[in-house]
Each structure stands twice: as structure tokens, then as C-alpha cells.
Amino acid sequence: MPPPTDPPDLPDDELGHLPGDLPGHLPGLVADEAAVQVEAAESELRRLGLEEIRVRHHGDLARLEAPHHDLASVAAEPLRGEVLRAVRSAGFRSVAVDLEAVPDPREV
């Protein structure tokens, strides 16, 4: 059996957030549950005004990918506590911030 392949490189608006947000080895129902968790976390982050942060699903861990201009604010109080509550409310136990900033679409 060949190893899972990376999903196609398509923009989020074409496939939702599934391709980049979920590991390629998740079977059907588990992937659906993970997708619901990711969407719930991202929805809560958008409510906080964090429109460009993406949540990546790693089991109980949510890895946040943010543009450079959001990295410092998500790690500093008071927003840090709000981010933790928002992501944990989606069912994640742990939250990590990826320090390699994603490209800011306004600067590409």
C-alpha cells in the first residue's frame, strides 16, 4: 500500500480547510470529526478578529498557523487567553503556535 500523498495545492475557498488542516491518514468518520473540530476552532478565532489564522489538526493538539502580523498578539495576553479558550472549546486539549509565519496574502 503506497504512503498517503499530500493533498492537491488548492485555495481554501475551493475545498474548505480540509486539505491542509487534516493529516492524510485519517479514515472517513474520524476525518469528518476532525474537520468539524477545525472549523469550530477557526470560527471562534474569526469571532476574535483573527481572520487569517488556520488550525491544523494533530489529534488532541491544534497547531495554529498565522501571518507574521498576528504571531506576537496570539501569544501575548489578553488575546492569548481568549485564543486558548476558543480553540479548547472546539475540543482540542493543547494549542501550539507555529513560529514559521505563513505568508501574508496582502504582501504576496
Tab-separated table of C-alpha atoms in Angstrom:
chain	number	residue	atom	x	y	z
A	1	MET	CA	0.000	0.000	0.000
A	2	PRO	CA	1.541	3.347	-1.015
A	3	PRO	CA	2.012	6.016	1.655
A	4	PRO	CA	-0.573	8.795	1.821
A	5	THR	CA	0.112	11.627	-0.554
A	6	ASP	CA	-0.160	15.299	0.138
A	7	PRO	CA	-3.470	16.822	-0.907
A	8	PRO	CA	-3.601	18.992	-4.007
A	9	ASP	CA	-2.464	22.569	-3.565
A	10	LEU	CA	-5.834	24.306	-3.895
A	11	PRO	CA	-7.008	27.502	-2.240
A	12	ASP	CA	-9.124	27.175	0.904
A	13	ASP	CA	-12.184	28.585	-0.838
A	14	GLU	CA	-12.247	25.649	-3.274
A	15	LEU	CA	-12.053	22.798	-0.773
A	16	GLY	CA	-12.839	24.366	2.571
A	17	HIS	CA	-9.998	23.809	5.020
A	18	LEU	CA	-9.743	20.047	4.725
A	19	PRO	CA	-6.655	19.530	2.536
A	20	GLY	CA	-4.082	21.316	4.638
A	21	ASP	CA	-5.739	21.030	8.011
A	22	LEU	CA	-6.047	17.285	8.435
A	23	PRO	CA	-3.376	14.614	8.240
A	24	GLY	CA	-3.796	12.488	5.100
A	25	HIS	CA	-4.101	9.225	7.033
A	26	LEU	CA	-7.391	9.907	8.840
A	27	PRO	CA	-10.171	7.488	7.854
A	28	GLY	CA	-13.690	8.707	6.934
A	29	LEU	CA	-15.612	9.358	10.160
A	30	VAL	CA	-12.519	10.388	12.090
A	31	ALA	CA	-11.656	12.866	9.332
A	32	ASP	CA	-15.215	14.239	9.456
A	33	GLU	CA	-14.989	14.738	13.230
A	34	ALA	CA	-11.576	16.359	12.854
A	35	ALA	CA	-12.927	18.688	10.160
A	36	VAL	CA	-15.744	19.740	12.492
A	37	GLN	CA	-13.185	20.475	15.231
A	38	VAL	CA	-11.008	22.525	12.873
A	39	GLU	CA	-13.972	24.524	11.575
A	40	ALA	CA	-15.260	25.169	15.110
A	41	ALA	CA	-11.844	26.414	16.255
A	42	GLU	CA	-11.375	28.629	13.185
A	43	SER	CA	-14.886	30.030	13.605
A	44	GLU	CA	-14.107	31.008	17.205
A	45	LEU	CA	-10.812	32.582	16.124
A	46	ARG	CA	-12.633	34.604	13.445
A	47	ARG	CA	-15.031	35.784	16.165
A	48	LEU	CA	-11.949	37.162	17.947
A	49	GLY	CA	-10.966	39.037	14.778
A	50	LEU	CA	-8.270	36.556	13.739
A	51	GLU	CA	-9.390	36.031	10.142
A	52	GLU	CA	-6.157	34.655	8.704
A	53	ILE	CA	-5.178	32.064	11.317
A	54	ARG	CA	-5.512	28.447	10.225
A	55	VAL	CA	-5.894	25.494	12.572
A	56	ARG	CA	-4.123	22.228	11.783
A	57	HIS	CA	-5.410	19.056	13.440
A	58	HIS	CA	-2.909	16.792	15.212
A	59	GLY	CA	-5.141	14.640	17.420
A	60	ASP	CA	-5.625	16.466	20.729
A	61	LEU	CA	-3.235	19.207	19.582
A	62	ALA	CA	-4.270	22.205	17.486
A	63	ARG	CA	-1.364	23.830	15.641
A	64	LEU	CA	-2.081	27.441	14.733
A	65	GLU	CA	-0.540	28.933	11.613
A	66	ALA	CA	-0.660	32.708	11.475
A	67	PRO	CA	0.697	35.518	9.334
A	68	HIS	CA	3.641	37.385	10.814
A	69	HIS	CA	1.491	40.343	11.934
A	70	ASP	CA	-0.607	38.039	14.178
A	71	LEU	CA	2.158	35.909	15.737
A	72	ALA	CA	3.043	38.203	18.628
A	73	SER	CA	-0.546	39.087	19.502
A	74	VAL	CA	-1.813	35.494	19.756
A	75	ALA	CA	0.984	34.675	22.206
A	76	ALA	CA	0.513	37.749	24.423
A	77	GLU	CA	-2.190	38.496	26.982
A	78	PRO	CA	-5.019	39.272	26.879
A	79	LEU	CA	-5.563	37.667	23.452
A	80	ARG	CA	-3.568	34.561	24.385
A	81	GLY	CA	-6.153	33.507	26.966
A	82	GLU	CA	-9.009	34.132	24.541
A	83	VAL	CA	-7.266	32.074	21.842
A	84	LEU	CA	-6.730	29.189	24.272
A	85	ARG	CA	-10.385	29.232	25.343
A	86	ALA	CA	-11.584	29.471	21.737
A	87	VAL	CA	-9.517	26.540	20.475
A	88	ARG	CA	-10.135	24.370	23.531
A	89	SER	CA	-13.883	24.970	23.188
A	90	ALA	CA	-13.625	23.105	19.867
A	91	GLY	CA	-12.375	20.023	21.724
A	92	PHE	CA	-8.593	20.356	21.499
A	93	ARG	CA	-6.604	19.724	24.693
A	94	SER	CA	-3.425	21.504	23.633
A	95	VAL	CA	-2.683	24.518	21.462
A	96	ALA	CA	0.624	25.284	19.739
A	97	VAL	CA	1.599	28.261	17.596
A	98	ASP	CA	3.782	27.529	14.578
A	99	LEU	CA	6.577	30.115	14.713
A	100	GLU	CA	7.159	29.910	10.971
A	101	ALA	CA	4.708	32.558	9.841
A	102	VAL	CA	2.530	31.851	6.847
A	103	PRO	CA	2.812	34.366	4.018
A	104	ASP	CA	0.567	37.375	4.482
A	105	PRO	CA	-1.780	37.456	1.467
A	106	ARG	CA	-1.533	41.263	1.467
A	107	GLU	CA	2.234	41.019	0.892
A	108	VAL	CA	2.328	38.248	-1.739
